Amino acid sequence: MKSREQEYKEIFIAEALEYYDALNRLISELEKRPQDDQVLAEIFRMLHNLKANAKAIGYLQISDVSHKLETAFGLIRNKELSFSDEVVGVLFDGIDLLGELIKSIDTDRQVDIDPVLIRNLDIIVDSLSDSTVELAKVQKFSTSRNLTLSDLIYIQVKKLDHLMNLVGELIIDRDRILSLSRELDNDELKTVSSHLYRITEELQYSVMDARLVSIGTLFNKFPRVVRDISAAEKKEIDLELSGQDIQIDRNILQIMTDSLLHLVRNAITHGIERPEQRAKAGKTKAGMLQLSARSDRESVVISLSDDGKGIDIDKVRKAAVARQLVPADVAEGLPDSEVYSFLFEPGFSLAKEVTEFSGRGVGLDVVKNAIDSIGGRIRIESEKGKGTSFILQLPTSIAVKGALLFEIDSIFYAIPLIHTDSVVALDKDELHEVGEVLVADIKGETVTVVYLDELLNVEEKQMRLGDKTRLKGQVQNIIIVSYNNRKLGLIVDKLYRQQDIVVKPLSKPLDSIDLYGGVTLLGTGKVCLVLDVPAITRYFVNRR
């Protein structure tokens, strides 16, 4: 994985070489039309940008030469210097020197700067009276140089999206060919299919890698955001960033931009107290806000933590009951993790006053919907008086997902791994009938358990999800899934394996069925339905 410095260097070189080529073209045009103010303004803008970018990244020689050229073109634009043949020659040599300095960055080759050239640039800038004599001595050495092109190119994101979709189709056909090679037991076909597998896997990861961007491209925008919000809220905030080098799919980062902004606003407006309140609580006047990213196998975990007042769990319970999201007796028995999940309900807000940034009832449901759309997860950790953390687990890619395959009533299904916590086998006697559902004690936690065959294949009027007599066999295979701080156990007939799948949307009218998130084809050619864990979890929350 490239370091942030290497990535910035490559971007700078690509942009600088574009400027270099454009400057050569524009000066040639200006030589023909010296009174063209639009061309002069464009040259001046490019040199100014090049100077600023080079100085920011530490290439001071490029910055200095750009500054001299920028000053010279400023004089020409202000009619203080004539665009004569001698001046044009020096300016072209100055542009050529810029090109040499830019190209030397990648090769670590030392460029010998001709002192005569620098002296003549200084003469132009200083507008000395004898400049015509001096400028006639400028060395012309650009004619012997080879033409070069940049190693980097810009490409539209939609082209990468299309390429990724094609790779997804290729993976489906690859798996089918692998399955056929095993069925036919043909050695030559097995060899070809094995090679095809390696090539398509390498192609998949290459395309996915081309779509990756550093998460720092988003994180580095937040210092200014935090400064503006904290100033409006009259609070002091210290922002700490980490993990900017972590890479993630550009589309995922684009989708999460508004969500992260919303969470940061919430942390400052709702979470962190004003300086006088923090002083009374024995805290530092400045609140601490930490935004971090790390890799976790096939996921990227983004954490946003503050050292504010934390979430008042009792207030959340009362608000949930007041909004009739849950009966009072049920709310009292809910674990804290499930109570936090009410914060993601539409319109749920504990803000007492409306400010520029909060209190309008546009709550965390916006964040939750964005995360659901990419197959991610979010959870809340909070301690009253200590602070709150929002932990986002996001996939590194949208197109190809890791999934757990299983079977129900001879039909194949899949669940995205990002929602899968664990797989357990329980005896039927360990399941208990409570109301209209089954529950089980799994690792010290009471979890609602659902027999998927009953849920998916029986009409709702005849559905008896809390009846153990409907189960087949004594030992039950259960997939524990997690969504919105809630866990759910799904009983399946057979467990198969983990596999990368390409999820395709369902066609009409099946796309109206909430419990399914899409469909994929297995190597055997059989259709495999992908379950929508958020929809299943919401279904049981509503039943309760």
Coordinates of C-alpha atoms in Angstrom, one line a residue:
M1 CA 0.0 0.0 0.0
K2 CA 1.3 3.4 -0.9
S3 CA 2.2 5.9 1.8
R4 CA 0.4 9.2 1.9
E5 CA 3.6 11.0 0.9
Q6 CA 4.1 8.8 -2.1
E7 CA 0.5 9.3 -3.2
Y8 CA 0.8 13.1 -2.8
K9 CA 4.0 13.0 -4.8
E10 CA 2.5 11.1 -7.7
I11 CA -0.5 13.5 -7.8
F12 CA 1.8 16.5 -7.8
I13 CA 4.0 15.2 -10.6
A14 CA 0.9 14.4 -12.8
E15 CA -0.6 17.8 -12.3
A16 CA 2.8 19.6 -12.6
L17 CA 3.5 17.9 -15.9
E18 CA 0.0 18.9 -17.2
Y19 CA 0.8 22.5 -16.2
Y20 CA 4.2 22.2 -18.0
D21 CA 2.7 21.0 -21.2
A22 CA -0.1 23.6 -21.1
L23 CA 2.4 26.4 -20.4
N24 CA 4.5 25.5 -23.4
R25 CA 1.3 25.6 -25.6
L26 CA 0.0 28.9 -24.1
I27 CA 3.3 30.8 -24.4
S28 CA 3.5 29.7 -28.1
E29 CA 0.0 31.1 -28.5
L30 CA 0.9 34.3 -26.7
E31 CA 3.9 34.7 -29.0
K32 CA 1.5 35.0 -31.9
R33 CA -1.1 37.1 -30.0
P34 CA 0.8 39.1 -27.4
Q35 CA -2.2 41.2 -26.6
D36 CA -4.4 38.3 -25.6
D37 CA -5.3 39.0 -22.0
Q38 CA -7.2 35.7 -21.5
V39 CA -4.1 33.6 -22.4
L40 CA -1.9 35.8 -20.1
A41 CA -4.4 35.3 -17.2
E42 CA -4.4 31.5 -17.7
I43 CA -0.5 31.4 -17.7
F44 CA -0.4 33.5 -14.6
R45 CA -3.0 31.2 -12.9
M46 CA -1.1 28.0 -13.7
L47 CA 2.3 29.4 -12.5
H48 CA 0.7 30.6 -9.3
N49 CA -0.9 27.2 -8.6
L50 CA 2.3 25.4 -9.4
K51 CA 4.2 27.7 -7.1
A52 CA 1.8 27.1 -4.2
N53 CA 1.5 23.3 -4.7
A54 CA 5.3 22.9 -4.9
K55 CA 5.9 25.0 -1.8
A56 CA 3.3 23.1 0.1
I57 CA 4.8 19.7 -0.7
G58 CA 8.4 20.8 -0.2
Y59 CA 9.8 21.2 -3.7
L60 CA 11.3 24.6 -3.2
Q61 CA 13.4 24.8 -6.4
I62 CA 10.2 24.4 -8.5
S63 CA 8.5 26.9 -6.3
D64 CA 11.3 29.5 -6.7
V65 CA 11.5 29.2 -10.5
S66 CA 7.6 29.3 -10.7
H67 CA 7.7 32.5 -8.6
K68 CA 10.2 34.2 -11.0
L69 CA 8.1 33.2 -14.0
E70 CA 4.9 34.3 -12.4
T71 CA 6.4 37.7 -11.6
A72 CA 7.6 38.1 -15.2
F73 CA 4.2 37.3 -16.6
G74 CA 2.7 39.7 -14.1
L75 CA 4.9 42.4 -15.5
I76 CA 3.8 41.5 -19.0
R77 CA 0.1 41.5 -18.0
N78 CA 0.5 44.9 -16.4
K79 CA 2.3 46.3 -19.6
E80 CA 5.5 46.9 -17.6
L81 CA 7.5 44.5 -19.7
S82 CA 7.3 44.0 -23.5
F83 CA 6.8 40.5 -24.8
S84 CA 9.9 40.7 -27.1
D85 CA 11.8 37.8 -28.8
E86 CA 14.5 38.0 -26.2
V87 CA 12.1 37.8 -23.3
V88 CA 10.2 34.9 -25.0
G89 CA 13.4 32.9 -25.2
V90 CA 14.2 33.3 -21.6
L91 CA 10.7 32.5 -20.5
F92 CA 10.7 29.3 -22.7
D93 CA 14.0 28.3 -21.1
G94 CA 12.5 29.0 -17.6
I95 CA 9.6 26.7 -18.5
D96 CA 12.0 24.0 -19.8
L97 CA 13.9 24.2 -16.4
L98 CA 10.6 23.7 -14.6
G99 CA 10.0 20.6 -16.7
E100 CA 13.5 19.2 -15.9
L101 CA 12.9 19.8 -12.2
I102 CA 9.5 18.2 -12.2
K103 CA 10.7 15.1 -14.1
S104 CA 13.7 14.7 -11.7
I105 CA 11.5 14.2 -8.7
D106 CA 10.8 10.6 -9.6
T107 CA 14.4 9.8 -10.5
D108 CA 16.1 11.5 -7.6
R109 CA 18.4 13.0 -10.3
Q110 CA 20.1 16.2 -9.4
V111 CA 19.3 19.0 -12.0
D112 CA 22.2 21.4 -12.6
I113 CA 20.5 24.8 -12.8
D114 CA 22.3 27.1 -15.2
P115 CA 23.2 30.3 -13.2
V116 CA 23.0 32.3 -16.5
L117 CA 19.3 31.4 -16.9
I118 CA 18.5 32.3 -13.3
R119 CA 20.4 35.6 -13.7
N120 CA 18.4 36.4 -16.9
L121 CA 15.1 35.6 -15.2
D122 CA 16.2 38.0 -12.4
I123 CA 17.0 40.7 -15.0
I124 CA 13.5 40.3 -16.5
V125 CA 11.9 40.5 -13.1
D126 CA 13.9 43.5 -12.0
S127 CA 13.3 45.2 -15.4
L128 CA 16.8 46.6 -15.7
S129 CA 17.5 49.1 -18.5
D130 CA 20.3 47.0 -20.1
S131 CA 18.2 43.8 -20.1
T132 CA 18.2 43.6 -23.9
V133 CA 21.9 43.1 -24.0
E134 CA 21.9 40.5 -21.3
L135 CA 18.9 38.6 -22.6
A136 CA 20.6 38.1 -26.0
K137 CA 23.1 35.8 -24.3
V138 CA 20.5 33.3 -23.0
Q139 CA 21.4 29.7 -23.9
K140 CA 18.9 27.8 -26.1
F141 CA 19.1 24.1 -25.2
S142 CA 15.5 22.8 -25.4
T143 CA 15.7 21.5 -29.0
S144 CA 17.7 18.4 -28.1
R145 CA 15.4 17.1 -25.4
N146 CA 13.2 14.0 -25.8
L147 CA 9.4 14.2 -25.5
T148 CA 7.9 12.4 -22.4
L149 CA 4.5 11.6 -21.2
S150 CA 3.2 11.3 -17.6
D151 CA 3.0 7.9 -16.0
L152 CA -0.4 8.8 -14.4
I153 CA -3.7 9.4 -16.1
Y154 CA -7.1 10.6 -14.9
I155 CA -10.1 8.4 -15.5
Q156 CA -13.8 9.0 -14.8
V157 CA -15.2 7.1 -11.8
K158 CA -18.1 5.8 -13.9
K159 CA -15.7 4.0 -16.2
L160 CA -14.2 2.2 -13.2
D161 CA -17.7 1.4 -12.0
H162 CA -18.5 -0.1 -15.4
L163 CA -15.3 -2.1 -15.4
M164 CA -16.0 -3.4 -11.9
N165 CA -19.5 -4.6 -13.0
L166 CA -17.9 -6.5 -15.9
V167 CA -15.4 -8.1 -13.5
G168 CA -18.4 -9.1 -11.4
E169 CA -20.0 -10.8 -14.4
L170 CA -16.7 -12.5 -15.2
I171 CA -16.5 -13.9 -11.6
I172 CA -20.0 -15.5 -11.9
D173 CA -19.0 -17.2 -15.2
R174 CA -15.6 -18.2 -13.7
D175 CA -17.3 -20.0 -10.8
R176 CA -19.6 -21.8 -13.3
I177 CA -16.7 -23.0 -15.4
L178 CA -14.9 -24.2 -12.2
S179 CA -18.0 -26.2 -11.2
L180 CA -18.3 -27.7 -14.7
S181 CA -14.7 -28.8 -14.7
R182 CA -15.2 -30.7 -11.5
E183 CA -18.5 -32.3 -12.7
L184 CA -16.9 -33.4 -16.1
D185 CA -13.7 -34.5 -14.4
N186 CA -11.6 -33.3 -17.4
D187 CA -8.0 -32.7 -16.6
E188 CA -7.4 -30.2 -19.4
L189 CA -10.5 -28.2 -18.4
K190 CA -9.5 -28.3 -14.8
T191 CA -6.1 -26.8 -15.7
V192 CA -7.6 -24.0 -17.8
S193 CA -10.3 -23.2 -15.2
S194 CA -7.6 -23.1 -12.5
H195 CA -5.6 -20.6 -14.5
L196 CA -8.8 -18.6 -15.2
Y197 CA -9.5 -18.4 -11.5
R198 CA -6.1 -16.9 -10.8
I199 CA -6.3 -14.4 -13.6
T200 CA -9.8 -13.2 -12.7
E201 CA -8.9 -13.0 -9.0
E202 CA -5.9 -10.8 -9.9
L203 CA -8.0 -8.7 -12.3
Q204 CA -10.7 -8.3 -9.6
Y205 CA -8.1 -7.0 -7.0
S206 CA -6.4 -4.8 -9.6
V207 CA -9.7 -3.1 -10.5
M208 CA -10.6 -2.8 -6.8
D209 CA -7.2 -1.3 -6.1
A210 CA -7.7 1.3 -8.9
R211 CA -10.8 2.5 -7.1
L212 CA -9.2 3.0 -3.7
V213 CA -8.4 6.4 -2.3
S214 CA -6.9 7.4 1.0
I215 CA -9.4 8.1 3.7
G216 CA -7.3 11.2 4.5
T217 CA -8.8 12.9 1.4
L218 CA -12.0 13.2 3.6
F219 CA -10.5 13.3 7.1
N220 CA -8.3 16.3 6.1
K221 CA -11.4 18.4 5.5
F222 CA -12.6 18.2 9.1
P223 CA -10.2 20.6 10.9
R224 CA -11.9 23.5 9.2
V225 CA -15.3 22.0 9.8
V226 CA -14.7 21.5 13.5
R227 CA -13.2 25.0 13.8
D228 CA -16.4 26.6 12.2
I229 CA -18.9 24.5 14.2
S230 CA -17.1 25.0 17.5
A231 CA -16.9 28.7 17.0
A232 CA -20.6 28.9 16.3
E233 CA -21.3 26.8 19.4
K234 CA -18.9 28.8 21.5
K235 CA -16.9 25.7 22.4
E236 CA -13.2 24.8 22.4
I237 CA -12.4 21.6 20.5
D238 CA -9.2 19.7 19.9
L239 CA -9.4 17.4 16.8
E240 CA -7.1 14.4 16.6
L241 CA -6.9 12.5 13.3
S242 CA -5.3 9.1 12.7
G243 CA -5.4 6.4 10.0
Q244 CA -5.4 8.8 7.1
D245 CA -3.4 6.4 5.0
I246 CA -6.1 3.7 5.2
Q247 CA -7.6 3.1 1.8
I248 CA -11.2 2.5 0.8
D249 CA -13.4 2.4 -2.3
R250 CA -14.0 5.9 -3.6
N251 CA -17.7 5.4 -4.0
I252 CA -18.1 4.3 -0.3
L253 CA -16.2 7.3 0.9
Q254 CA -18.4 9.5 -1.3
I255 CA -21.5 8.0 0.2
M256 CA -20.2 8.4 3.8
T257 CA -19.1 12.0 3.5
D258 CA -22.4 13.5 4.7
S259 CA -22.8 10.9 7.4
L260 CA -19.4 11.6 8.9
L261 CA -20.2 15.4 8.8
H262 CA -23.5 14.7 10.6
L263 CA -21.7 12.7 13.3
V264 CA -19.1 15.4 13.8
R265 CA -21.8 18.0 14.2
N266 CA -23.6 15.9 16.7
A267 CA -20.5 15.3 18.7
I268 CA -19.8 19.0 19.0
T269 CA -23.4 20.3 19.5
H270 CA -24.8 17.4 21.6
G271 CA -21.8 15.6 23.1
I272 CA -19.1 18.1 24.1
E273 CA -20.0 20.6 26.8
R274 CA -19.2 24.3 27.0
P275 CA -15.9 25.3 28.7
E276 CA -17.6 26.4 31.9
Q277 CA -19.6 23.1 32.2
R278 CA -16.4 21.1 31.5
A279 CA -14.5 23.0 34.2
K280 CA -17.3 22.2 36.8
A281 CA -17.0 18.5 35.8
G282 CA -13.3 18.5 36.3
K283 CA -12.4 18.3 32.6
T284 CA -10.1 20.4 30.5
K285 CA -11.8 23.4 28.9
A286 CA -11.1 22.1 25.4
G287 CA -13.0 19.0 24.4
M288 CA -11.3 16.2 22.6
L289 CA -12.7 14.8 19.3
Q290 CA -10.9 11.8 17.8
L291 CA -11.5 10.7 14.2
S292 CA -9.7 7.5 13.3
A293 CA -9.6 4.7 10.7
R294 CA -8.1 1.2 10.7
S295 CA -8.3 -1.9 8.5
D296 CA -10.0 -5.0 9.9
R297 CA -9.7 -7.9 7.5
E298 CA -12.1 -7.1 4.6
S299 CA -13.5 -4.0 6.3
V300 CA -12.5 -0.5 7.2
V301 CA -13.5 0.7 10.7
I302 CA -14.0 4.4 11.3
S303 CA -14.3 5.6 14.9
L304 CA -15.5 9.0 16.1
S305 CA -15.0 9.5 19.8
D306 CA -15.6 12.5 22.1
D307 CA -14.9 13.1 25.8
G308 CA -18.2 14.9 26.3
K309 CA -21.2 14.2 28.6
G310 CA -22.1 10.9 27.0
I311 CA -25.7 9.6 26.2
D312 CA -28.3 9.6 29.0
I313 CA -29.7 6.1 28.6
D314 CA -32.7 6.9 30.7
K315 CA -33.7 9.9 28.6
V316 CA -33.5 7.7 25.5
R317 CA -35.8 5.1 27.1
K318 CA -38.3 7.7 28.1
A319 CA -38.2 9.3 24.6
A320 CA -38.7 5.9 22.9
V321 CA -41.7 5.2 25.1
A322 CA -43.1 8.7 24.5
R323 CA -42.8 8.2 20.8
Q324 CA -44.5 4.8 21.1
L325 CA -41.5 3.0 19.6
V326 CA -41.7 0.4 22.4
P327 CA -44.0 -0.3 25.4
A328 CA -42.8 1.0 28.8
D329 CA -42.5 -2.5 30.3
V330 CA -40.4 -3.8 27.4
A331 CA -38.2 -0.7 27.4
E332 CA -37.2 -1.2 31.0
G333 CA -35.8 -4.7 30.2
L334 CA -33.9 -3.8 27.1
P335 CA -30.1 -3.9 27.2
D336 CA -28.3 -0.6 26.7
S337 CA -27.1 -1.6 23.2
E338 CA -30.7 -2.0 22.0
V339 CA -31.8 1.3 23.7
Y340 CA -29.1 3.1 21.7
S341 CA -30.6 1.7 18.5
F342 CA -33.7 4.0 19.0
L343 CA -31.4 7.0 18.2
F344 CA -31.4 5.8 14.6
E345 CA -35.2 6.0 14.3
P346 CA -36.5 8.7 11.9
G347 CA -37.2 12.0 13.7
F348 CA -35.7 10.8 17.0
S349 CA -33.9 13.8 18.7
L350 CA -33.1 14.7 22.3
A351 CA -32.1 18.3 21.3
K352 CA -34.1 20.8 23.3
E353 CA -33.3 23.8 21.1
V354 CA -32.9 24.4 17.5
T355 CA -29.4 25.7 16.4
E356 CA -27.7 26.2 13.0
F357 CA -26.5 22.6 13.3
S358 CA -29.0 20.6 15.4
G359 CA -32.4 20.2 16.8
R360 CA -34.4 20.0 13.6
G361 CA -35.4 16.3 13.9
V362 CA -33.1 15.3 11.1
G363 CA -31.4 12.5 13.1
L364 CA -29.1 9.6 12.9
D365 CA -31.5 7.7 10.6
V366 CA -29.8 9.6 7.7
V367 CA -26.5 8.1 8.8
K368 CA -28.0 4.7 9.3
N369 CA -29.6 4.7 5.8
A370 CA -26.3 5.6 4.2
I371 CA -24.5 2.8 6.0
D372 CA -27.2 0.3 5.1
S373 CA -27.0 1.2 1.4
I374 CA -23.4 0.0 1.3
G375 CA -23.8 -3.0 3.5
G376 CA -22.0 -1.5 6.5
R377 CA -22.7 -1.5 10.3
I378 CA -22.7 1.1 13.0
R379 CA -22.7 0.7 16.8
I380 CA -22.6 3.2 19.7
E381 CA -20.5 3.0 22.9
S382 CA -21.2 5.6 25.5
E383 CA -20.6 6.3 29.2
K384 CA -22.5 9.1 31.0
G385 CA -20.1 11.8 31.9
K386 CA -17.2 10.2 30.0
G387 CA -18.1 10.5 26.3
T388 CA -19.5 8.7 23.3
S389 CA -18.0 6.7 20.4
F390 CA -19.6 5.9 17.1
I391 CA -18.0 2.9 15.4
L392 CA -18.6 2.4 11.6
Q393 CA -17.7 -0.9 10.0
L394 CA -17.6 -0.4 6.2
P395 CA -16.8 -2.8 3.3
T396 CA -13.8 -2.0 1.2
S397 CA -15.8 -2.6 -1.9
I398 CA -19.5 -2.4 -2.9
A399 CA -19.5 -4.6 -6.0
V400 CA -18.0 -7.8 -4.6
K401 CA -19.0 -8.9 -1.1
G402 CA -17.9 -11.8 1.2
A403 CA -21.0 -13.9 2.1
L404 CA -21.9 -17.0 4.1
L405 CA -23.9 -19.5 2.0
F406 CA -26.5 -21.8 3.5
E407 CA -29.6 -23.8 2.4
I408 CA -33.3 -23.7 3.5
D409 CA -35.8 -26.1 2.0
S410 CA -33.4 -27.0 -0.9
I411 CA -33.0 -23.3 -1.8
F412 CA -29.6 -21.5 -1.6
Y413 CA -29.3 -18.3 0.4
A414 CA -26.5 -15.9 1.4
I415 CA -25.9 -13.4 4.2
P416 CA -23.1 -10.7 3.9
L417 CA -20.3 -11.5 6.2
I418 CA -20.2 -7.9 7.5
H419 CA -23.5 -8.7 9.3
T420 CA -22.4 -12.1 10.5
D421 CA -21.2 -12.3 14.1
S422 CA -20.8 -16.1 14.6
V423 CA -22.3 -19.5 13.8
V424 CA -23.4 -21.8 16.6
A425 CA -25.1 -25.2 16.9
L426 CA -27.7 -25.5 19.7
D427 CA -29.9 -28.4 20.9
K428 CA -33.6 -27.8 20.5
D429 CA -34.0 -28.0 24.2
E430 CA -31.8 -24.9 24.6
L431 CA -34.4 -22.8 22.7
H432 CA -37.2 -21.3 24.8
E433 CA -40.7 -20.2 23.6
V434 CA -41.3 -16.7 24.8
G435 CA -44.5 -15.1 23.5
E436 CA -44.5 -15.5 19.7
V437 CA -40.7 -16.0 19.3
L438 CA -37.9 -18.3 20.3
V439 CA -35.0 -17.0 22.5
A440 CA -31.7 -18.6 23.5
D441 CA -28.9 -17.8 25.8
I442 CA -25.8 -17.3 23.6
K443 CA -22.6 -16.5 25.4
G444 CA -24.5 -15.0 28.3
E445 CA -26.7 -12.8 26.1
T446 CA -30.4 -13.4 25.4
V447 CA -30.9 -13.5 21.6
T448 CA -34.1 -13.8 19.6
V449 CA -34.0 -16.8 17.3
V450 CA -35.9 -17.1 14.1
Y451 CA -36.6 -20.3 12.1
L452 CA -36.0 -19.0 8.5
D453 CA -38.0 -21.8 6.8
E454 CA -41.0 -20.6 8.8
L455 CA -40.4 -16.9 8.1
L456 CA -39.7 -17.3 4.3
N457 CA -42.0 -20.1 3.2
V458 CA -45.2 -19.8 5.4
E459 CA -48.0 -17.3 5.0
E460 CA -48.1 -14.7 7.7
K461 CA -51.5 -15.8 9.1
Q462 CA -50.2 -19.4 9.6
M463 CA -46.8 -18.4 10.8
R464 CA -45.8 -19.7 14.2
L465 CA -42.3 -18.4 14.9
G466 CA -42.4 -19.3 18.6
D467 CA -43.4 -22.9 18.1
K468 CA -40.4 -25.4 18.6
T469 CA -42.4 -28.3 17.1
R470 CA -41.9 -26.7 13.6
L471 CA -38.1 -27.2 13.8
K472 CA -36.5 -30.2 11.9
G473 CA -34.1 -32.3 13.9
Q474 CA -32.7 -32.0 17.4
V475 CA -29.6 -29.9 16.7
Q476 CA -30.1 -26.5 15.1
N477 CA -27.6 -24.6 13.0
I478 CA -27.9 -20.9 13.9
I479 CA -26.2 -17.9 12.3
I480 CA -25.9 -14.9 14.7
V481 CA -26.3 -11.7 12.8
S482 CA -26.0 -8.1 14.1
Y483 CA -27.6 -4.9 13.0
N484 CA -28.2 -1.6 14.7
N485 CA -26.9 -2.8 18.1
R486 CA -29.3 -5.7 17.9
K487 CA -28.5 -9.4 17.6
L488 CA -30.7 -12.0 15.9
G489 CA -30.2 -15.8 15.5
L490 CA -31.3 -17.3 12.1
I491 CA -31.9 -21.1 12.1
V492 CA -30.9 -22.7 8.7
D493 CA -31.1 -26.2 7.4
K494 CA -27.5 -26.5 6.1
L495 CA -24.4 -24.4 6.3
Y496 CA -22.0 -24.3 3.4
R497 CA -19.1 -22.0 3.1
Q498 CA -17.9 -18.4 2.8
Q499 CA -17.6 -17.1 -0.8
D500 CA -17.2 -13.8 -2.6
I501 CA -20.4 -13.0 -4.4
V502 CA -21.6 -10.3 -6.9
V503 CA -24.9 -9.1 -5.7
K504 CA -27.4 -8.1 -8.4
P505 CA -30.7 -6.2 -7.7
L506 CA -33.9 -8.2 -8.0
S507 CA -36.2 -7.6 -10.9
K508 CA -39.8 -6.4 -10.6
P509 CA -42.0 -7.5 -8.9
L510 CA -39.6 -9.3 -6.5
D511 CA -37.8 -6.0 -5.7
S512 CA -40.7 -5.0 -3.5
I513 CA -40.0 -7.9 -1.1
D514 CA -38.1 -6.2 1.8
L515 CA -36.5 -9.4 3.2
Y516 CA -34.3 -9.9 0.1
G517 CA -31.4 -7.6 -0.7
G518 CA -30.5 -9.0 -4.1
V519 CA -29.6 -12.2 -5.9
T520 CA -26.4 -13.9 -7.2
L521 CA -25.5 -16.9 -9.3
L522 CA -23.5 -19.8 -7.9
G523 CA -20.9 -21.8 -9.7
T524 CA -23.4 -24.6 -10.1
G525 CA -25.6 -22.2 -12.1
K526 CA -28.2 -22.1 -9.3
V527 CA -29.8 -18.9 -8.1
C528 CA -28.9 -17.7 -4.6
L529 CA -31.0 -15.2 -2.8
V530 CA -29.2 -12.6 -0.6
L531 CA -31.0 -11.9 2.6
D532 CA -31.4 -8.3 3.8
V533 CA -30.4 -8.5 7.5
P534 CA -31.5 -4.9 8.3
A535 CA -35.0 -5.6 6.9
I536 CA -35.3 -8.9 8.8
T537 CA -34.2 -7.2 12.1
R538 CA -36.6 -4.3 11.6
Y539 CA -39.4 -6.8 11.0
F540 CA -38.9 -8.4 14.4
V541 CA -38.5 -5.1 16.2
N542 CA -41.9 -4.1 14.8
R543 CA -43.5 -7.4 15.8
R544 CA -42.3 -6.9 19.3

